[in-house]
GROMACS .gro file of C-alpha atoms in nm:
model
  114
    1UNK     CA    1   0.966   0.776   1.598
    2UNK     CA    2   0.812   0.556   1.328
    3UNK     CA    3   0.973   0.483   0.996
    4UNK     CA    4   0.805   0.314   0.702
    5UNK     CA    5   1.037   0.145   0.439
    6UNK     CA    6   0.883   0.046   0.116
    7UNK     CA    7   1.009  -0.189  -0.147
    8UNK     CA    8   0.888  -0.345  -0.462
    9UNK     CA    9   0.743  -0.154  -0.758
   10UNK     CA   10   0.898  -0.093  -1.100
   11UNK     CA   11   0.799  -0.142  -1.464
   12UNK     CA   12   0.575  -0.414  -1.585
   13UNK     CA   13   0.357  -0.481  -1.891
   14UNK     CA   14  -0.024  -0.477  -1.875
   15UNK     CA   15  -0.160  -0.802  -1.734
   16UNK     CA   16   0.158  -0.859  -1.524
   17UNK     CA   17   0.208  -0.865  -1.156
   18UNK     CA   18   0.401  -0.686  -0.887
   19UNK     CA   19   0.439  -0.708  -0.511
   20UNK     CA   20   0.489  -0.418  -0.285
   21UNK     CA   21   0.614  -0.440   0.075
   22UNK     CA   22   0.613  -0.189   0.363
   23UNK     CA   23   0.797  -0.251   0.686
   24UNK     CA   24   0.723  -0.037   0.986
   25UNK     CA   25   0.970   0.018   1.264
   26UNK     CA   26   0.973   0.222   1.591
   27UNK     CA   27   0.690   0.265   1.825
   28UNK     CA   28   0.431   0.060   1.654
   29UNK     CA   29   0.106   0.011   1.836
   30UNK     CA   30  -0.049  -0.338   1.859
   31UNK     CA   31  -0.374  -0.204   1.711
   32UNK     CA   32  -0.332  -0.008   1.392
   33UNK     CA   33  -0.425   0.007   1.025
   34UNK     CA   34  -0.184  -0.023   0.746
   35UNK     CA   35  -0.247   0.031   0.382
   36UNK     CA   36  -0.148   0.163   0.043
   37UNK     CA   37  -0.260   0.476  -0.136
   38UNK     CA   38  -0.152   0.592  -0.479
   39UNK     CA   39  -0.118   0.915  -0.668
   40UNK     CA   40  -0.101   0.951  -1.049
   41UNK     CA   41   0.030   1.257  -1.210
   42UNK     CA   42  -0.208   1.543  -1.193
   43UNK     CA   43  -0.451   1.351  -0.975
   44UNK     CA   44  -0.522   1.337  -0.600
   45UNK     CA   45  -0.391   1.076  -0.374
   46UNK     CA   46  -0.644   0.791  -0.343
   47UNK     CA   47  -0.711   0.478  -0.141
   48UNK     CA   48  -0.595   0.144  -0.282
   49UNK     CA   49  -0.637  -0.101   0.010
   50UNK     CA   50  -0.613  -0.105   0.382
   51UNK     CA   51  -0.593  -0.380   0.645
   52UNK     CA   52  -0.633  -0.358   1.025
   53UNK     CA   53  -0.418  -0.550   1.270
   54UNK     CA   54  -0.719  -0.778   1.311
   55UNK     CA   55  -0.710  -0.860   0.942
   56UNK     CA   56  -1.013  -0.656   0.822
   57UNK     CA   57  -0.957  -0.538   0.466
   58UNK     CA   58  -1.093  -0.251   0.254
   59UNK     CA   59  -1.029  -0.208  -0.125
   60UNK     CA   60  -1.102   0.055  -0.384
   61UNK     CA   61  -1.354  -0.059  -0.636
   62UNK     CA   62  -1.099  -0.025  -0.906
   63UNK     CA   63  -0.866  -0.286  -0.770
   64UNK     CA   64  -1.114  -0.538  -0.623
   65UNK     CA   65  -1.042  -0.882  -0.752
   66UNK     CA   66  -0.702  -0.789  -0.885
   67UNK     CA   67  -0.514  -0.669  -0.571
   68UNK     CA   68  -0.470  -0.848  -0.243
   69UNK     CA   69  -0.345  -0.687   0.077
   70UNK     CA   70  -0.191  -0.878   0.360
   71UNK     CA   71   0.026  -0.827   0.676
   72UNK     CA   72   0.255  -0.998   0.909
   73UNK     CA   73   0.195  -0.848   1.253
   74UNK     CA   74   0.510  -1.007   1.395
   75UNK     CA   75   0.716  -0.823   1.137
   76UNK     CA   76   0.493  -0.504   1.124
   77UNK     CA   77   0.490  -0.551   0.750
   78UNK     CA   78   0.219  -0.506   0.497
   79UNK     CA   79   0.212  -0.655   0.152
   80UNK     CA   80   0.020  -0.559  -0.163
   81UNK     CA   81   0.000  -0.827  -0.434
   82UNK     CA   82  -0.101  -0.663  -0.770
   83UNK     CA   83  -0.216  -0.886  -1.043
   84UNK     CA   84  -0.374  -0.819  -1.384
   85UNK     CA   85  -0.217  -0.471  -1.373
   86UNK     CA   86  -0.349  -0.209  -1.612
   87UNK     CA   87  -0.193   0.106  -1.745
   88UNK     CA   88  -0.429   0.312  -1.528
   89UNK     CA   89  -0.268   0.157  -1.229
   90UNK     CA   90   0.044   0.361  -1.299
   91UNK     CA   91   0.121   0.581  -1.005
   92UNK     CA   92   0.342   0.637  -0.707
   93UNK     CA   93   0.224   0.405  -0.438
   94UNK     CA   94   0.251   0.510  -0.072
   95UNK     CA   95   0.235   0.302   0.241
   96UNK     CA   96   0.030   0.445   0.530
   97UNK     CA   97   0.032   0.356   0.898
   98UNK     CA   98  -0.260   0.482   1.109
   99UNK     CA   99  -0.237   0.450   1.484
  100UNK     CA  100  -0.214   0.753   1.721
  101UNK     CA  101  -0.124   0.961   1.403
  102UNK     CA  102  -0.064   0.908   1.035
  103UNK     CA  103   0.264   0.798   0.903
  104UNK     CA  104   0.360   0.775   0.530
  105UNK     CA  105   0.627   0.585   0.345
  106UNK     CA  106   0.852   0.748   0.087
  107UNK     CA  107   0.656   0.614  -0.202
  108UNK     CA  108   0.749   0.367  -0.484
  109UNK     CA  109   0.674   0.403  -0.861
  110UNK     CA  110   0.466   0.153  -1.029
  111UNK     CA  111   0.450   0.186  -1.413
  112UNK     CA  112   0.236  -0.038  -1.622
  113UNK     CA  113   0.304  -0.023  -1.992
  114UNK     CA  114   0.028  -0.104  -2.256
   0.00000   0.00000   0.00000
């Protein structure tokens, strides 16, 4: 069994910063990909950023230069540092672990006020 526990999120003004964390526990493979996706009301879930266990990263164009994803393999934890937040970043952010199958966190709300 695998469990993903997310933390962080909340309400912030435009231009502000937030940091999300996601800790994975259970049967975690040494090689995997972790990342964040988000879903705004009335929209489909979309990629925000991913990072492999080797440190390779991938970002959505909309967050490049503003968001940074990192991970601590010893803790099986991924972090998403979000800077220069915009109202359009408002969404529920979901952590994802990809190894033998997909696992999702419970989601955390990020609200950016204008």
